[in-house]
Coordinates of C-alpha atoms in Angstrom, one line a residue:
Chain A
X1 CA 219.1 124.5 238.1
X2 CA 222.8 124.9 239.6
X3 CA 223.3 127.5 236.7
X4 CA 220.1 129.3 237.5
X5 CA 220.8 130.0 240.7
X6 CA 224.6 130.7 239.9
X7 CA 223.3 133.2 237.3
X8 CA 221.1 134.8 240.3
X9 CA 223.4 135.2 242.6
X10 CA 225.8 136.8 240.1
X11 CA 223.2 139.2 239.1
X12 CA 222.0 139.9 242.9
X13 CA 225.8 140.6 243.1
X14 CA 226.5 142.8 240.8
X15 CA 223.5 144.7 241.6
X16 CA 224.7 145.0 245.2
X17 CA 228.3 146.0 244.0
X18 CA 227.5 148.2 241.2
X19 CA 224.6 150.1 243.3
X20 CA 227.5 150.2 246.5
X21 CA 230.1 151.5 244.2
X22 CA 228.0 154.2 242.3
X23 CA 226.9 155.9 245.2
X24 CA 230.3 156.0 246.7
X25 CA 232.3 157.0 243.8
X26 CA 230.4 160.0 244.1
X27 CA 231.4 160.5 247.7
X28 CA 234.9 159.6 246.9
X29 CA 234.6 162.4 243.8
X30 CA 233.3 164.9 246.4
X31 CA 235.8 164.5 249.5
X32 CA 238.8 164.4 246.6
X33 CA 237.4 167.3 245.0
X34 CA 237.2 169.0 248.5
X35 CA 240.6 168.2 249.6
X36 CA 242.1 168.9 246.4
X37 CA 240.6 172.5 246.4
X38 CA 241.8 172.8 249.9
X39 CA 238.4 172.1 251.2
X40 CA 237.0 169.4 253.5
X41 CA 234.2 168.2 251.3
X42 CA 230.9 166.6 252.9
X43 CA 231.1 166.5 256.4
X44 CA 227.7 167.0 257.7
X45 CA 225.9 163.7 257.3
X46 CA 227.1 160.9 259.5
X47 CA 230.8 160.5 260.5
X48 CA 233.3 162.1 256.9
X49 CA 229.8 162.7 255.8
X50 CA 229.6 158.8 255.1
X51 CA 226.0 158.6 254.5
X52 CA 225.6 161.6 252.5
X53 CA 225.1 159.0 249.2
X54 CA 222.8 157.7 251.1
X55 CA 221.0 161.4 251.4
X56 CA 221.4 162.3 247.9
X57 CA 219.2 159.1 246.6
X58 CA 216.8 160.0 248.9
X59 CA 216.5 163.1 247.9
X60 CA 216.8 162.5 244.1
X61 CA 214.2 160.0 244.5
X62 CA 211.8 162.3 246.3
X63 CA 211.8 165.0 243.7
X64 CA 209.4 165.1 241.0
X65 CA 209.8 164.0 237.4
X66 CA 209.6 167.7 235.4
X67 CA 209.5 167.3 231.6
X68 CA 209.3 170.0 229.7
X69 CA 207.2 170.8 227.2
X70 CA 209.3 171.2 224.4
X71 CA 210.4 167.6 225.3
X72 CA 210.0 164.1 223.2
X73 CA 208.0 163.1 226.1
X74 CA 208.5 159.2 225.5
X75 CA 212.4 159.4 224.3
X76 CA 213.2 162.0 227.3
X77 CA 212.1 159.3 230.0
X78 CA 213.8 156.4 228.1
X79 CA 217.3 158.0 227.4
X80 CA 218.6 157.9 230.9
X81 CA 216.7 154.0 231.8
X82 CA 218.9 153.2 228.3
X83 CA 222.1 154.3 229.4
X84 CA 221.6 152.7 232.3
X85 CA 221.0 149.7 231.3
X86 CA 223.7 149.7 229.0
X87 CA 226.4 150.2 231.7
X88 CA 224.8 147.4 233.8
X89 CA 225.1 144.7 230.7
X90 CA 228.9 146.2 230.7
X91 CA 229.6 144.0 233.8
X92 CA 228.0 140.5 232.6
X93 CA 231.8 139.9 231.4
X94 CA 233.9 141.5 233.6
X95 CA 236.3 138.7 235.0
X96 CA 236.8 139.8 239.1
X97 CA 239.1 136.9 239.5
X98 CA 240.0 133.7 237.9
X99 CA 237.0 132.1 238.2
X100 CA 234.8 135.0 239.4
X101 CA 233.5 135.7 235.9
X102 CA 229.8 136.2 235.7
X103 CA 229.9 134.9 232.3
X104 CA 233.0 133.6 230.2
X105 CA 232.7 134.8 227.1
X106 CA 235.0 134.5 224.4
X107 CA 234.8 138.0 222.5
X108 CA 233.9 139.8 226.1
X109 CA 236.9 142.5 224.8
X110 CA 234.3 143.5 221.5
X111 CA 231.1 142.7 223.1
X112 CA 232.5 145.4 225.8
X113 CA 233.3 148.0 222.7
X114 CA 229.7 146.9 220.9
X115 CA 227.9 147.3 224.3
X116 CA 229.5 150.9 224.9
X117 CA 229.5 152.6 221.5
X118 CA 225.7 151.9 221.5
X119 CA 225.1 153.5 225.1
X120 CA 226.5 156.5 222.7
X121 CA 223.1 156.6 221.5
X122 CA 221.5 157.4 224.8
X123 CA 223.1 160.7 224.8
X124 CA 222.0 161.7 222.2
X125 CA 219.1 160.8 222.5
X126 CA 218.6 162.6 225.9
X127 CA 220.3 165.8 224.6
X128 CA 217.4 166.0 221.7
X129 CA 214.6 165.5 223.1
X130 CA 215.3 167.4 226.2
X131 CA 214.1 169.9 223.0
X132 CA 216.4 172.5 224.1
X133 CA 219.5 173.9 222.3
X134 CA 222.1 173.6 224.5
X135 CA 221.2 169.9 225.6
X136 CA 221.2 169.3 221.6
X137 CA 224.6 171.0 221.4
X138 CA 225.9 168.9 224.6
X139 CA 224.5 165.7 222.7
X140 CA 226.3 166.1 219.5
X141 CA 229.4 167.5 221.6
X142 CA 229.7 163.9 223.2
X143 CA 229.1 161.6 220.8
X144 CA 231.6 163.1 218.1
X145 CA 233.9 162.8 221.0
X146 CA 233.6 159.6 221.3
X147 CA 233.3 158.4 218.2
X148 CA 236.8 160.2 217.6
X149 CA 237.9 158.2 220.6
X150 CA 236.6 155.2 220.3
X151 CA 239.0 154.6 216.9
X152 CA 242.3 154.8 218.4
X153 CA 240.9 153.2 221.3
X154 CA 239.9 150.3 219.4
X155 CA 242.8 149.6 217.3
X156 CA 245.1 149.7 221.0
X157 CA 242.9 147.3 222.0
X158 CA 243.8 145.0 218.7
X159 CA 246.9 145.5 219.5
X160 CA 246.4 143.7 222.6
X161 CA 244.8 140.8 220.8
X162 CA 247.5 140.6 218.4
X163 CA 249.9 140.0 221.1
X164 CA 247.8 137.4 223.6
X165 CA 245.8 136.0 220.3
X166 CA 242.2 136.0 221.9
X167 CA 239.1 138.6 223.3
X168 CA 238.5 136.8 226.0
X169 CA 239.1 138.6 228.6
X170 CA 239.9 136.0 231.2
X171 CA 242.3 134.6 229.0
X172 CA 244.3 138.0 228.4
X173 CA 244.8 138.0 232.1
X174 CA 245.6 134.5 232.4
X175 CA 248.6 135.5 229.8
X176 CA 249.9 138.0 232.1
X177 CA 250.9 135.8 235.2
X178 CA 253.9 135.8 236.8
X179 CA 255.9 138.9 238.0
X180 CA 254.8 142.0 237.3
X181 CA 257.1 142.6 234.5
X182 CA 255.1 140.3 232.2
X183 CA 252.0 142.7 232.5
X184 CA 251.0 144.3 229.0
X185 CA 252.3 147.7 230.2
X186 CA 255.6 146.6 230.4
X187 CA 255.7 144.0 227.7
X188 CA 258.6 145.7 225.7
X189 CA 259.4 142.1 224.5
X190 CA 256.2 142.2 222.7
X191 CA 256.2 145.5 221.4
X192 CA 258.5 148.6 222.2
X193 CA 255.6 151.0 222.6
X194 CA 253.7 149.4 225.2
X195 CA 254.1 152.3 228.1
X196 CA 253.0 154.7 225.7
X197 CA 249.9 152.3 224.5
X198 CA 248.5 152.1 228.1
X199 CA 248.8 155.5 228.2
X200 CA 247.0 156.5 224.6
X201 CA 244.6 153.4 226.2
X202 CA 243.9 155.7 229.2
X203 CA 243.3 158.7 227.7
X204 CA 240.5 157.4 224.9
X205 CA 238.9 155.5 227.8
X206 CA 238.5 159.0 229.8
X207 CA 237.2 161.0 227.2
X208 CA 235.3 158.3 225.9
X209 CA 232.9 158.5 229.0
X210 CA 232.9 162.1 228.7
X211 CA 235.4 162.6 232.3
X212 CA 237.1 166.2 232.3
X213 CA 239.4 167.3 230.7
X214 CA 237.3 165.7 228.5
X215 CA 233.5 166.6 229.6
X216 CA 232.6 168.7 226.7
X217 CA 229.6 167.1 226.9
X218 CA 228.3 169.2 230.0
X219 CA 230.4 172.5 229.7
X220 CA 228.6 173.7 233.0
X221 CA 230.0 177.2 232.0
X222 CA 229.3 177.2 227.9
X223 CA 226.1 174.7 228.1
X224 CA 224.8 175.0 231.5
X225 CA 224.7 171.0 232.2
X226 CA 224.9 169.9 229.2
X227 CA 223.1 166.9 227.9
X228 CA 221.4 166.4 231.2
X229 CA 220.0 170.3 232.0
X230 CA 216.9 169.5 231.9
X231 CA 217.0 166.5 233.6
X232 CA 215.9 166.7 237.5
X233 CA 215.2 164.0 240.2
X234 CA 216.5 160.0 239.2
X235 CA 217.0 161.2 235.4
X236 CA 220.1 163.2 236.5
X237 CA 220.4 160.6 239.2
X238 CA 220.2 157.5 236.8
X239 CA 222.9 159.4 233.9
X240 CA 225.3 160.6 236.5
X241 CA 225.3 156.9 237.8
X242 CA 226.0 155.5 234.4
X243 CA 229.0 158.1 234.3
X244 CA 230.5 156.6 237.4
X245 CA 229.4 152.8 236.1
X246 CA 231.5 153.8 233.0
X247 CA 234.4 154.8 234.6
X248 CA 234.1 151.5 236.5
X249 CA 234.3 149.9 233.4
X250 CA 236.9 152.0 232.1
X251 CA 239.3 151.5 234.6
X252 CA 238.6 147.5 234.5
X253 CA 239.0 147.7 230.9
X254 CA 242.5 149.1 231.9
X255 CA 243.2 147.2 234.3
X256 CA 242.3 143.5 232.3
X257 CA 244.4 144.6 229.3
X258 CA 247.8 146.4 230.7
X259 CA 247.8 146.0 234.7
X260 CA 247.4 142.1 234.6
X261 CA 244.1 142.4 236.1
X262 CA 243.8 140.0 239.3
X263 CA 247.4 138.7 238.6
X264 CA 249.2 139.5 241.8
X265 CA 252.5 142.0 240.9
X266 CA 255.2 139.4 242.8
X267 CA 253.1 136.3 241.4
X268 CA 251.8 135.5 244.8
X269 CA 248.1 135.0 245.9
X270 CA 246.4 136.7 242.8
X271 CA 242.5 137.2 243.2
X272 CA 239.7 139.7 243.2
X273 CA 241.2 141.6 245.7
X274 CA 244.2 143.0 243.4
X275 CA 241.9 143.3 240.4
X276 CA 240.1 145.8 242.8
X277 CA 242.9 147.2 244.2
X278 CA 244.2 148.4 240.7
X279 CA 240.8 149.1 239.5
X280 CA 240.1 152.1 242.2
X281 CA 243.9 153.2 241.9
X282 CA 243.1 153.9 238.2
X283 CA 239.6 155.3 239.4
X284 CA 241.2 157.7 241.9
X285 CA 243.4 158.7 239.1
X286 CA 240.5 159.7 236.9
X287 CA 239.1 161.8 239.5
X288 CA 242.8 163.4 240.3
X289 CA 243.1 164.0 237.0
X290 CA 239.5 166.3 236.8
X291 CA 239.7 168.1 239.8
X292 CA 243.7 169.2 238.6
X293 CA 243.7 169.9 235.1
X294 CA 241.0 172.7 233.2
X295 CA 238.6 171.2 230.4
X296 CA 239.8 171.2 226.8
X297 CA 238.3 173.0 223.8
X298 CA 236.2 171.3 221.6
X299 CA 238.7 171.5 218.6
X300 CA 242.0 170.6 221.0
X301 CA 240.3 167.4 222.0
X302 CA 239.4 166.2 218.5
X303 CA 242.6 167.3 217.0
X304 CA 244.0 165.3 219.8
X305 CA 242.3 161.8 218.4
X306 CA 242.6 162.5 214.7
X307 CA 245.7 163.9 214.4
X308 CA 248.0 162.2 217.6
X309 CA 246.0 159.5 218.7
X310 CA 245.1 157.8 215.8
X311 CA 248.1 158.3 213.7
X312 CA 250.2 157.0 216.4
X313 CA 248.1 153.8 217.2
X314 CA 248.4 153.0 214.1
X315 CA 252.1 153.5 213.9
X316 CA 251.6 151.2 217.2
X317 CA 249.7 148.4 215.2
X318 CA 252.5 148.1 213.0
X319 CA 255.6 148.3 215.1
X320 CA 253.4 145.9 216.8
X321 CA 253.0 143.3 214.1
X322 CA 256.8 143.9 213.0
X323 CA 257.7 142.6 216.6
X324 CA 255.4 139.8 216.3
X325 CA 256.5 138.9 213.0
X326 CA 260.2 139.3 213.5
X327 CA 260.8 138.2 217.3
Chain B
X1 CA 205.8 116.8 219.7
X2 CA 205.9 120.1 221.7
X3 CA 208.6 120.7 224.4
X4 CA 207.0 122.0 227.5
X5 CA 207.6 125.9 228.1
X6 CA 210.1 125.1 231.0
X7 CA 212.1 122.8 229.7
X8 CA 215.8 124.3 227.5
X9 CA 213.8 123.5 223.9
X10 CA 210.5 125.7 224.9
X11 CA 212.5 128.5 227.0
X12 CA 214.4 128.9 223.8
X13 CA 211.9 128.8 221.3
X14 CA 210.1 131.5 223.6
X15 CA 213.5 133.6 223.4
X16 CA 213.7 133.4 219.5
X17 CA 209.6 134.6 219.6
X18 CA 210.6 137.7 222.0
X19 CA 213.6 138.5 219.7
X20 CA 211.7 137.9 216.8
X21 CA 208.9 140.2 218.3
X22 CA 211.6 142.9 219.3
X23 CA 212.6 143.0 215.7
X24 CA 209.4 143.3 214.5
X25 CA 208.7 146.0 217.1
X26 CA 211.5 148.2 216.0
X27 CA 210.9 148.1 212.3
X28 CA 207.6 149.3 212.8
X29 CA 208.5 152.2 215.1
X30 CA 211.2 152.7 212.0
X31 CA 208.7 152.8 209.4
X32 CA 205.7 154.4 211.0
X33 CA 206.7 157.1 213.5
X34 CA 206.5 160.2 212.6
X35 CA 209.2 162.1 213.8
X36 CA 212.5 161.2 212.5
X37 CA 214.2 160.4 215.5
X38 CA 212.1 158.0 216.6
X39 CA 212.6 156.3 213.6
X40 CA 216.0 156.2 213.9
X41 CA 215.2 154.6 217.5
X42 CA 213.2 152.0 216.4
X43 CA 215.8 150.9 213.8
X44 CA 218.3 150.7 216.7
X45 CA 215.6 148.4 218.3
X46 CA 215.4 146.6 215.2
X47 CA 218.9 146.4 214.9
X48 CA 219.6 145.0 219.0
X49 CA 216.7 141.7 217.8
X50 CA 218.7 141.2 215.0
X51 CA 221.7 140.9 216.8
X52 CA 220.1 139.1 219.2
X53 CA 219.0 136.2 216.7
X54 CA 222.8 136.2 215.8
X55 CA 223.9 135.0 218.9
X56 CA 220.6 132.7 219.6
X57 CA 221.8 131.2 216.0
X58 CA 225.7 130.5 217.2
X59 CA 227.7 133.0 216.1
X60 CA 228.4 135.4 218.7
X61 CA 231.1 137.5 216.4
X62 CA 228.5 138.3 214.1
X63 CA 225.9 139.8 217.0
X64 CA 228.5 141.5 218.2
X65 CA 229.6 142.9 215.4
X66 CA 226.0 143.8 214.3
X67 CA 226.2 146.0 217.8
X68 CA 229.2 147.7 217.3
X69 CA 228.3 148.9 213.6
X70 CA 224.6 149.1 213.0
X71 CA 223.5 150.1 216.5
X72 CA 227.0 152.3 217.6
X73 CA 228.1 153.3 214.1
X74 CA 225.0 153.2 211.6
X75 CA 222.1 154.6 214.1
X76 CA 224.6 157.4 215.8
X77 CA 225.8 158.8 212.3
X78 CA 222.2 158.7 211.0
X79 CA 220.8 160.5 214.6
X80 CA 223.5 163.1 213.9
X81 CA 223.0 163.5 210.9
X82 CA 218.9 164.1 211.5
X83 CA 219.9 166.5 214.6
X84 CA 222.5 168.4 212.2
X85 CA 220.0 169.0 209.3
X86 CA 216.9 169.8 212.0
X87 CA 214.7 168.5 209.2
X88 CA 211.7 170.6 209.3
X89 CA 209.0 168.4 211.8
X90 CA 206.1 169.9 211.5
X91 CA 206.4 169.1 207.6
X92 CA 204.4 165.9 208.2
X93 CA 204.7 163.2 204.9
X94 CA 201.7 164.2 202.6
X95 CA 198.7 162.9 203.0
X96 CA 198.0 159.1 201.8
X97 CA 195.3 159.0 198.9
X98 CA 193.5 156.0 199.0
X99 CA 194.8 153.8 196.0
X100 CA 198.5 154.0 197.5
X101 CA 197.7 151.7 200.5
X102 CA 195.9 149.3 199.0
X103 CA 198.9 149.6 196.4
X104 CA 201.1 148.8 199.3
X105 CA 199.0 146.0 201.0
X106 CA 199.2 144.2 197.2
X107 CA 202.8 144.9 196.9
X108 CA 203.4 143.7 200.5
X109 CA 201.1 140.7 200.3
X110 CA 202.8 139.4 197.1
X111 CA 206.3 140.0 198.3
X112 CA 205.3 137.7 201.9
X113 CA 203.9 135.4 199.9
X114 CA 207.0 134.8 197.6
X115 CA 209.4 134.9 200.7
X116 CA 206.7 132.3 202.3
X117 CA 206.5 129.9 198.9
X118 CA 210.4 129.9 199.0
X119 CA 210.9 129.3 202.8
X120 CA 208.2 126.8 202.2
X121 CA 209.0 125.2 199.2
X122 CA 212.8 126.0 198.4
X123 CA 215.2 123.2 199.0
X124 CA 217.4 124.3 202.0
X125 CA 221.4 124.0 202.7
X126 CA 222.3 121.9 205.9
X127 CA 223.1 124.0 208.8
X128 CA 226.3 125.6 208.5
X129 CA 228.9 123.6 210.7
X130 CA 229.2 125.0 214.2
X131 CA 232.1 127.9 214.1
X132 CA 232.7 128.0 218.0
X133 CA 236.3 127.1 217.6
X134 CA 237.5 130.4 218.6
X135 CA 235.6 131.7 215.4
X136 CA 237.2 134.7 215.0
X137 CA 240.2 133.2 213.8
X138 CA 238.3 130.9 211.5
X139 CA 236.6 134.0 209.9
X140 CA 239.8 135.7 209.5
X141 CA 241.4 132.5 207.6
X142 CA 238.2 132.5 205.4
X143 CA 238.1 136.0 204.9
X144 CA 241.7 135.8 203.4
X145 CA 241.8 133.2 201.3
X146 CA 238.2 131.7 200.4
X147 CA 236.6 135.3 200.3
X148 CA 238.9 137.6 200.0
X149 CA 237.3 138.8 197.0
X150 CA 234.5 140.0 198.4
X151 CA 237.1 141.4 201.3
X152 CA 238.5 143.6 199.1
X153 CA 235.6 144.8 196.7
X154 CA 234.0 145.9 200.2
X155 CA 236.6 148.0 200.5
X156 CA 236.4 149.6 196.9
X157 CA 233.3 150.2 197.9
X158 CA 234.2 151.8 201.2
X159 CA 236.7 153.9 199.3
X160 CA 234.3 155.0 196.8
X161 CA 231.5 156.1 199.7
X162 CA 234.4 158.2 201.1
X163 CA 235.6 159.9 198.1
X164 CA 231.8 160.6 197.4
X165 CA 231.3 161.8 200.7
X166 CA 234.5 164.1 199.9
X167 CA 233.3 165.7 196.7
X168 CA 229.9 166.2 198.5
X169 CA 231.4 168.4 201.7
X170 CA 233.7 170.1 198.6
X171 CA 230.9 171.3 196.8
X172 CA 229.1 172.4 200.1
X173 CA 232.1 174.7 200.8
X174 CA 232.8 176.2 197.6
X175 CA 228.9 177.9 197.4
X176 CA 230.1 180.2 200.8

């Protein structure tokens, strides 16, 4: 019974968070957006435009489902409830703080990967049977990005298991304790490349949910929107949410393997509190990085992975191995 | 002796019905929708039950691993590949004469009834030893030394599906 209710609270929890977060990242998007351009961003709906979130659902909740008619009726509904759903099951193993974990699970670093590459699918499925050609074009766009990314992105991560010996991701933290110098990104000990691992890390985990410079996947000015142009009302609503969940999870993801996730940088008093601190850093950075730097071409960005990227995680892998073998 | 539905036994042997029902659920969408995509969704459903009765049987790795390839790898290449092609959709399979399914109910019937009479009949291996022990490295160890065999013939395998693949796209280009 005690684990029943644990597991209800944890899911009434994350609900809360997850729903919180989504619609604020957007207002955080906005206002950074605004002030980056030299604007002010919202302003006009409660005090910094605070409630404008709050606006938005309304309004994307009050406007009527259109499907069109050249539309897989059945598949066009489900695509956006699937990626949803995908980026919720993202957070069953996301450990907050030492023993804030929803669920400790020992390959929580793969199931993570598993859980992702399949929300792949809900792409592509939205951009077909929207049954138009730029949605199609977005679709295919996205998922060849990021299954280009998701390689070196992997084998980084292996690296990471090399070096603690384990996926779960609790446990990868709980390596990391101490000063701040014994975080992954500055393990130089453990391999000489680290720094520039986080780094290749950071990149594959922005274009891998589709963030500029990386949104190939809805060009607004080649493709209109995209994989979601047809989509009005809570289908937009429900696949931009899962674009802001993702980037939750991607800057966790971060955060877990190279930033020591809720390990306190001067070993004091580590808890939820720095895991979140460094988890909205790296989410601010994301949305610094879109709002100052113009989108890629399709062909820079996978001659990015296949011919940088994934040449030099593998280089990585080794040097890796060579430090673990020799040291 | 049957477990009440609300005790652990009966909530899990509901569980392994529902997976098995969302397995069975996607291979049907796979095999009997018409358009192709939807096929290629209902495997991925398929795929998800199967992975689910992985980790309801123990070994976690394996259901993962069943995600990452068959449902992110397997089912995206194959839904790229159907949206690449545009197969023509209006070019519906011909139409079934009437021998062919009861054909197919024969050959179905005898091929559950042999799978029954052995799952019945045939003498089965003791459960395989629980591999929680932080598994992973356990299937690496047996991987490398009690299988590696089969490790590396995968691989030859792998090689030659590339090198296939190769010639293929070669081919392709050379008629432009």
């Amino acid at each position: 019974m005690d684990e029943l209710i644990r597991i209800l609270s944890y899911f009434v929890g994350i609900a809360a968070f997850l729903g919180l977060n989504l619609a604020y990242l957007g207002w955080v998007e906005r206002k950074g957006a605004g002030h980056i351009q030299r604007r002010i961003g919202p302003k006009d709906v409660g005090p910094y435009g605070l409630l404008q979130p709050l606006a938005d659902g309304l309004k994307l909740m009050s406007k009527q489902l259109v499907v069109p008619d050249n539309a897989d009726r059945l598949l066009y509904m489900s695509a956006p409830v699937l990626a949803m759903v995908a980026t919720v099951i993202l957070f069953v193993t996301i450990p907050w703080g030492e023993n804030l974990v929803p669920r400790e699970f020992d390959y929580g670093l793969i199931m993570i990967f598993a859980v992702a590459s399949a929300a792949g699918l809900s792409i592509l499925l939205g951009g077909w049977a929207s049954g138009n050609k730029y949605s199609l074009i977005a679709g295919t766009r996205a998922v060849s990005q990021s299954v280009a990314f998701e390689i070196p992105m992997l084998i980084t991560a292996i690296t990471i298991v090399m070096i603690t010996g384990t996926m779960n991701l609790n446990e990868i933290i709980r390596s990391q304790s101490g000063m701040f110098w014994n975080w992954n990104v500055f393990a130089l000990d453990k391999s000489i490349l680290m720094p520039i691992s986080f780094l290749v890390f950071f990149v594959c985990s922005m274009a891998e949910i589709n963030r500029a410079p990386f949104d190939l996947g809805e060009a607004e000015s080649e493709l209109v929107a995209g994989y979601i142009t047809e989509y009005g009302g809570m289908g937009f609503g429900l696949f931009m949410m899962a674009e802001y969940g993702n980037m939750m999870i991607g800057a966790s993801l971060t955060t877990i393997l190279f930033l020591g996730g809720w390990q306190c940088p001067f070993g004091l008093f580590p808890g939820p509190h720095w895991f979140l601190l460094k988890m909205y850093f790296l989410i601010w950075t994301i949305v610094w990085i879109r709002w100052t730097y113009p989108r890629t071409t399709l062909w820079g960005l996978l001659n990015l992975s296949w011919k940088y990227l994934i040449p030099f995680s593998l280089v990585n892998l080794l040097v890796t191995a060579l430090f673990i073998k020799v040291f | 002796m049957n477990p009440s539905l609300f005790s652990p036994e009966g909530l899990a042997g509901l569980i392994f019905l529902i997976l098995i029902a969302v397995t069975m659920f996607g291979a049907v969408v796979a095999t009997c929708s018409k358009r192709l995509i939807r096929s290629v969704t209902g495997l991925a459903i398929c795929f998800v039950g199967v992975a689910g009765l992985y980790y309801f049987l123990n070994s976690p790795f394996v259901a993962m691993m069943q995600l990452l390839i068959y449902v992110g790898a397997v089912c995206v290449t194959l839904a790229f590949a159907i949206m690449l092609a545009e197969p023509n959709e209006a070019k519906v399979a011909r139409k079934i004469t009437g021998l062919s399914g009861g054909l197919a109910a024969l050959c179905g019937g005898a091929m559950a009834y042999a799978l029954g009479y052995a799952a019945v009949h045939g003498e089965w291996m003791a459960a395989a030893t629980k591999i929680n022990d932080g598994s992973v490295k356990t299937i690496g160890v047996n991987l490398l030394t009690q299988y590696s065999m089969v490790f590396e013939l995968v691989s030859i395998v792998l090689l030659v599906a590339i090198i296939g693949s190769l010639v293929l796209a070669r081919q392709g280009r050379d008629e432009e």
